[in-house]
Short mmCIF file of C-alpha atoms and ligand atoms in Angstrom, two decimals:
data_model
loop_
_atom_site.label_atom_id
_atom_site.label_comp_id
_atom_site.label_asym_id
_atom_site.label_seq_id
_atom_site.Cartn_x
_atom_site.Cartn_y
_atom_site.Cartn_z
CA MET A 1423 -11.90 59.00 59.65
CA ASN A 1424 -14.87 57.25 60.80
CA LEU A 1425 -15.45 57.99 64.66
CA GLU A 1426 -17.52 55.96 65.72
CA THR A 1427 -15.84 52.82 63.61
CA LEU A 1428 -12.96 54.19 65.62
CA CYS A 1429 -14.80 54.38 68.89
CA ASN A 1430 -16.13 50.59 68.50
CA ASP A 1431 -12.72 49.46 67.78
CA VAL A 1432 -11.36 51.64 71.02
CA VAL A 1433 -13.73 49.58 73.05
CA THR A 1434 -13.01 46.84 71.81
CA LEU A 1435 -9.47 46.40 72.52
CA ALA A 1436 -10.30 48.45 75.27
CA LYS A 1437 -12.44 45.26 76.89
CA GLU A 1438 -9.25 43.44 75.14
CA THR A 1439 -6.92 44.87 77.76
CA GLY A 1440 -9.64 44.47 80.67
CA PHE A 1441 -9.66 40.54 80.30
CA PHE A 1442 -6.02 40.60 80.41
CA PHE A 1443 -5.57 42.37 83.58
CA LEU A 1444 -9.19 39.88 84.79
CA ASP A 1445 -6.00 36.74 83.38
CA GLU A 1446 -2.88 38.66 85.38
CA VAL A 1447 -4.44 39.82 89.27
CA ASN A 1448 -3.66 37.41 90.72
CA LYS A 1449 -0.32 35.93 89.17
CA VAL A 1450 1.06 39.64 89.95
CA LYS A 1451 4.46 38.83 92.42
CA THR A 1452 5.67 41.55 94.88
CA THR A 1453 9.07 41.14 92.94
CA ASP A 1454 6.99 42.33 90.03
CA ILE A 1455 6.80 45.61 91.36
CA GLU A 1456 8.50 49.04 91.25
CA GLU A 1457 8.33 51.84 92.72
CA LYS A 1458 8.68 54.63 89.74
CA GLY A 1459 8.33 57.39 92.08
CA LEU A 1460 7.17 58.49 95.34
CA HIS A 1461 3.96 55.81 95.79
CA ASP A 1462 3.25 55.60 92.58
CA PHE A 1463 3.48 51.43 91.39
CA VAL A 1464 3.86 49.87 87.76
CA SER A 1465 4.63 46.28 86.94
CA TYR A 1466 4.59 44.25 83.76
CA VAL A 1467 0.83 44.31 83.34
CA ASP A 1468 0.40 47.90 82.73
CA LYS A 1469 3.84 48.16 80.34
CA THR A 1470 2.42 44.98 78.31
CA ALA A 1471 -1.03 46.20 78.24
CA GLU A 1472 0.60 49.49 77.53
CA ALA A 1473 2.71 48.06 74.80
CA ARG A 1474 -0.41 46.15 72.78
CA ILE A 1475 -3.25 48.92 73.01
CA VAL A 1476 -0.24 51.31 71.08
CA LYS A 1477 -0.15 48.77 69.10
CA GLU A 1478 -3.37 48.73 68.15
CA LEU A 1479 -3.85 52.10 68.45
CA ASN A 1480 -1.26 53.00 65.72
CA ARG A 1481 -2.83 49.86 63.63
CA LEU A 1482 -6.17 52.10 63.81
CA LEU A 1483 -4.66 55.91 63.63
CA PRO A 1484 -0.96 55.40 62.08
CA GLU A 1485 -0.70 59.57 61.72
CA ALA A 1486 -2.11 60.29 65.74
CA GLY A 1487 0.97 60.67 68.41
CA PHE A 1488 0.80 59.66 71.87
CA VAL A 1489 0.15 60.91 75.39
CA ALA A 1490 1.03 57.41 77.15
CA GLU A 1491 1.51 57.32 81.29
CA GLU A 1492 4.26 53.99 80.57
CA GLY A 1493 5.74 55.76 78.49
CA THR A 1494 6.28 52.87 75.41
CA SER A 1495 5.25 55.89 72.94
CA THR A 1496 6.17 60.20 73.18
CA ARG A 1497 6.00 60.35 69.48
CA LYS A 1498 3.51 63.35 68.70
CA GLY A 1499 1.11 63.33 66.34
CA GLU A 1500 0.36 66.42 64.34
CA ARG A 1501 -3.64 67.32 64.26
CA TYR A 1502 -4.43 63.75 66.52
CA ASN A 1503 -2.74 62.33 70.29
CA TRP A 1504 -4.06 59.89 72.14
CA VAL A 1505 -3.68 59.65 75.54
CA VAL A 1506 -3.22 56.32 77.79
CA ASP A 1507 -3.11 55.11 80.54
CA PRO A 1508 -3.52 51.30 80.51
CA LEU A 1509 -4.61 50.88 84.37
CA ASP A 1510 -5.77 53.41 86.71
CA GLY A 1511 -6.32 52.58 89.32
CA THR A 1512 -3.03 50.53 89.52
CA THR A 1513 -2.36 50.50 93.60
CA ASN A 1514 -5.82 48.55 93.45
CA PHE A 1515 -4.62 46.23 91.20
CA LEU A 1516 -2.48 45.55 92.77
CA HIS A 1517 -3.90 45.37 95.92
CA HIS A 1518 -6.51 42.99 94.48
CA ILE A 1519 -9.61 45.52 94.85
CA PRO A 1520 -11.39 44.39 91.53
CA LEU A 1521 -12.27 48.92 91.03
CA PHE A 1522 -9.28 49.63 88.06
CA SER A 1523 -10.12 50.75 83.98
CA VAL A 1524 -8.72 51.10 81.33
CA SER A 1525 -8.92 55.10 80.16
CA ILE A 1526 -8.06 55.60 76.54
CA ALA A 1527 -9.11 59.14 74.75
CA LEU A 1528 -8.69 60.64 71.33
CA MET A 1529 -7.09 64.10 71.36
CA ASP A 1530 -7.75 66.75 67.58
CA GLY A 1531 -5.19 68.92 68.68
CA ASP A 1532 -6.40 70.76 72.53
CA GLU A 1533 -9.67 69.31 71.97
CA VAL A 1534 -10.71 65.43 72.99
CA ILE A 1535 -12.91 63.71 70.48
CA LEU A 1536 -13.55 60.11 71.64
CA GLY A 1537 -13.17 58.54 75.57
CA VAL A 1538 -12.74 55.01 76.48
CA VAL A 1539 -13.40 54.16 79.95
CA HIS A 1540 -13.38 50.25 80.30
CA GLU A 1541 -14.31 48.35 84.23
CA PRO A 1542 -13.37 45.11 83.93
CA ASN A 1543 -14.83 43.94 87.40
CA LEU A 1544 -18.59 45.02 86.39
CA ASN A 1545 -17.42 44.57 82.76
CA GLU A 1546 -18.70 48.93 82.10
CA CYS A 1547 -17.69 50.22 79.06
CA PHE A 1548 -17.96 53.98 79.02
CA TYR A 1549 -17.43 55.60 76.43
CA ALA A 1550 -18.41 58.86 74.23
CA LEU A 1551 -17.75 60.53 70.72
CA LYS A 1552 -17.23 64.14 69.64
CA GLY A 1553 -21.26 65.71 68.76
CA GLY A 1554 -23.50 62.75 70.22
CA PRO A 1555 -24.19 61.49 73.54
CA ALA A 1556 -22.40 59.09 76.88
CA TYR A 1557 -22.51 55.89 76.42
CA LEU A 1558 -21.76 52.36 79.54
CA ASN A 1559 -22.94 49.36 77.37
CA GLY A 1560 -25.08 51.12 75.03
CA ASN A 1561 -27.04 52.49 76.14
CA ILE A 1562 -27.27 56.53 77.14
CA ILE A 1563 -26.20 58.29 80.24
CA LYS A 1564 -26.70 61.15 81.85
CA VAL A 1565 -25.59 62.62 84.47
CA SER A 1566 -27.44 63.58 87.76
CA ALA A 1567 -30.35 65.81 87.85
CA GLN A 1568 -29.60 67.01 92.31
CA ARG A 1569 -29.78 70.46 92.55
CA GLU A 1570 -28.99 70.39 96.37
CA MET A 1571 -25.35 70.45 97.78
CA LYS A 1572 -26.50 68.14 100.69
CA ASN A 1573 -28.09 65.83 99.38
CA SER A 1574 -25.20 64.46 96.49
CA LEU A 1575 -22.53 61.84 96.64
CA LEU A 1576 -19.27 62.96 95.36
CA ALA A 1577 -15.87 61.30 95.10
CA THR A 1578 -12.09 62.42 95.08
CA GLY A 1579 -8.95 61.47 95.48
CA PHE A 1580 -6.38 61.58 98.84
CA PRO A 1581 -3.30 62.83 97.29
CA TYR A 1582 -0.41 60.39 98.26
CA TYR A 1583 2.18 63.15 97.25
CA GLU A 1584 2.49 66.63 97.14
CA TYR A 1585 1.85 67.11 101.26
CA GLY A 1586 2.44 71.34 100.13
CA LYS A 1587 -1.61 71.41 99.52
CA LEU A 1588 -2.80 69.32 101.70
CA GLN A 1589 -3.98 71.54 104.22
CA GLY A 1590 -6.00 73.64 102.12
CA TYR A 1591 -7.39 69.58 100.25
CA MET A 1592 -8.31 68.37 103.63
CA GLU A 1593 -9.69 71.91 104.59
CA LEU A 1594 -12.84 71.56 101.31
CA PHE A 1595 -12.89 67.90 102.98
CA MET A 1596 -14.23 68.23 106.13
CA TYR A 1597 -16.25 70.98 104.51
CA PHE A 1598 -17.86 68.94 101.63
CA ALA A 1599 -18.42 66.29 105.16
CA ARG A 1600 -20.10 68.51 106.07
CA ASN A 1601 -22.41 70.03 103.51
CA THR A 1602 -22.93 67.21 101.48
CA SER A 1603 -23.90 63.56 101.63
CA GLY A 1604 -21.38 61.53 101.34
CA LEU A 1605 -17.46 61.11 100.10
CA ARG A 1606 -15.72 58.51 98.23
CA ARG A 1607 -12.75 57.01 97.04
CA LEU A 1608 -12.13 54.66 94.88
CA GLY A 1609 -8.27 54.66 93.59
CA SER A 1610 -9.18 55.10 89.56
CA ALA A 1611 -10.16 58.64 88.79
CA ALA A 1612 -11.44 57.66 85.10
CA VAL A 1613 -13.73 55.49 87.04
CA ASP A 1614 -15.12 58.45 89.00
CA LEU A 1615 -15.92 60.04 86.02
CA ALA A 1616 -17.05 57.75 84.49
CA TYR A 1617 -19.12 57.13 87.15
CA THR A 1618 -20.16 60.84 87.20
CA ALA A 1619 -21.15 61.13 83.81
CA CYS A 1620 -23.66 58.35 84.84
CA GLY A 1621 -25.34 60.07 87.51
CA ARG A 1622 -23.09 57.96 90.40
CA PHE A 1623 -21.92 60.64 91.99
CA GLU A 1624 -22.94 64.61 91.24
CA GLY A 1625 -19.02 65.16 91.86
CA PHE A 1626 -15.47 64.09 91.33
CA TYR A 1627 -12.27 65.92 92.42
CA GLU A 1628 -8.98 66.13 92.74
CA TYR A 1629 -5.80 67.14 92.16
CA GLY A 1630 -2.19 66.24 91.12
CA LEU A 1631 -3.75 63.92 87.17
CA HIS A 1632 -2.21 63.88 84.85
CA ALA A 1633 -3.72 63.82 81.43
CA TRP A 1634 -3.72 60.13 80.87
CA ASP A 1635 -6.11 59.86 84.03
CA VAL A 1636 -8.73 62.36 83.11
CA ALA A 1637 -9.02 63.05 79.13
CA ALA A 1638 -11.26 60.25 78.38
CA GLY A 1639 -13.19 60.55 81.70
CA ALA A 1640 -13.85 64.18 81.49
CA PHE A 1641 -15.24 64.25 77.79
CA ILE A 1642 -17.30 61.15 78.80
CA VAL A 1643 -19.49 63.55 81.61
CA GLN A 1644 -19.68 66.87 79.18
CA GLN A 1645 -20.78 64.69 76.72
CA ALA A 1646 -23.13 63.33 79.40
CA GLY A 1647 -24.38 66.48 80.31
CA GLY A 1648 -22.03 68.01 83.25
CA THR A 1649 -18.92 70.38 83.33
CA VAL A 1650 -16.06 70.12 83.89
CA THR A 1651 -13.12 72.67 85.49
CA ASP A 1652 -10.54 73.22 86.93
CA PHE A 1653 -10.18 74.91 90.49
CA SER A 1654 -10.15 77.86 88.77
CA GLY A 1655 -13.20 77.39 86.66
CA LYS A 1656 -10.94 77.63 83.88
CA ASN A 1657 -9.96 74.68 80.81
CA ASP A 1658 -7.03 73.20 81.69
CA TYR A 1659 -7.88 70.41 83.35
CA ILE A 1660 -5.95 68.07 81.25
CA PHE A 1661 -2.61 68.91 81.16
CA GLY A 1662 -2.76 71.72 84.44
CA GLY A 1663 -3.26 69.05 86.93
CA GLU A 1664 -6.83 70.32 89.19
CA MET A 1665 -10.00 68.60 88.07
CA LEU A 1666 -13.20 69.47 89.05
CA ALA A 1667 -16.26 67.70 87.60
CA SER A 1668 -20.07 68.21 88.72
CA ASN A 1669 -23.35 67.29 87.36
CA ASN A 1670 -22.76 71.13 85.80
CA LEU A 1671 -26.39 72.57 88.15
CA LEU A 1672 -24.14 71.88 91.33
CA HIS A 1673 -20.84 73.03 89.66
CA HIS A 1674 -20.96 76.56 90.81
CA ASP A 1675 -21.53 75.69 94.47
CA LEU A 1676 -18.52 73.02 94.71
CA LEU A 1677 -16.33 75.32 92.84
CA ASP A 1678 -17.24 77.76 95.25
CA ALA A 1679 -16.26 75.35 97.92
CA VAL A 1680 -13.11 74.77 96.04
CA LYS A 1681 -11.75 78.03 95.49
CA SER A 1682 -13.30 79.36 99.54
CA HIS A 1683 -11.04 75.77 101.33
CA PHE A 1684 -7.83 74.53 98.93
CA GLY A 1685 -5.03 76.32 97.76
CA LYS A 1686 -5.53 78.81 101.04
CA GLU A 1687 -2.11 78.72 102.99
C1 IPD B 1491 -3.87 57.08 89.88
C2 IPD B 1491 -6.09 56.97 90.06
C3 IPD B 1491 -6.03 57.30 91.63
C4 IPD B 1491 -5.50 58.65 91.77
C5 IPD B 1491 -4.49 58.85 91.52
C6 IPD B 1491 -3.86 58.46 89.53
P1 IPD B 1491 -2.56 55.24 88.48
O1 IPD B 1491 -3.83 56.74 88.57
O2 IPD B 1491 -6.27 57.44 89.34
O3 IPD B 1491 -7.09 57.33 91.51
O4 IPD B 1491 -5.56 59.44 92.95
O5 IPD B 1491 -3.87 60.42 91.38
O6 IPD B 1491 -2.84 58.85 90.00
O7 IPD B 1491 -1.45 55.32 89.37
O8 IPD B 1491 -3.47 54.25 89.41
O9 IPD B 1491 -2.89 55.30 86.99
CA1 CA B 1492 -4.02 56.53 85.99
#
């Protein structure tokens, strides 16, 4: 397998999918929207995009299996698996907020070896390969060099289910509101991670995430020099649902804050 060629093909596929979203964003009707779980929406756009992505990835690497948000394929690969979120930021998309993305990662066993996050509204494609740097539209990107928490800008996702953890989340939010220069909620975890990778954010944290939201973005952060852990400082951040990503320099301080404010109740 030539990983570089494969990455170029996945970038092309993500960009084509992005054009499809831009074509459809003003066509989706209320009657096209289904609630597949609490506050978790989907339309034919997510499903059609995923079916096209799975078909093309199957062609590119027939031996690989899938972990895909809309369940187009649940076949497991013995060694390789694609982790696919066809449309990360579905709520933004359905509300015509121009920030959403395509997120595709390739795992070799437990390890991500390729990650692509494409944000079509600004035509920004973030990607990385095992052993290489991270890129934004062909230019190498690096995480922020900021060392001071008080000067940092963080991204998060506001909880919209798993309310048992809401109290701890709010305490952590209040701590960061007082001790950083600000917090943002963009509405696409994959974009939050991509923006952390290129230094726009110093860090990102959220709970209740799925592997397809984070696998590609977390890998891009790491290849750009950042650090990614779960809320215990361990490595279960792809399938474990809790994610803290940072520019590395601030990871210790951010993790201390997470440990002392989240999940206390
Ligand atoms: C969602 C987005 C959002 C995050 C949610 C995710 P979806 O993904 O990444 O930013 O807060 O937790 O589920 O549902 O739009 O693919
Ligand atoms: Ca998602």
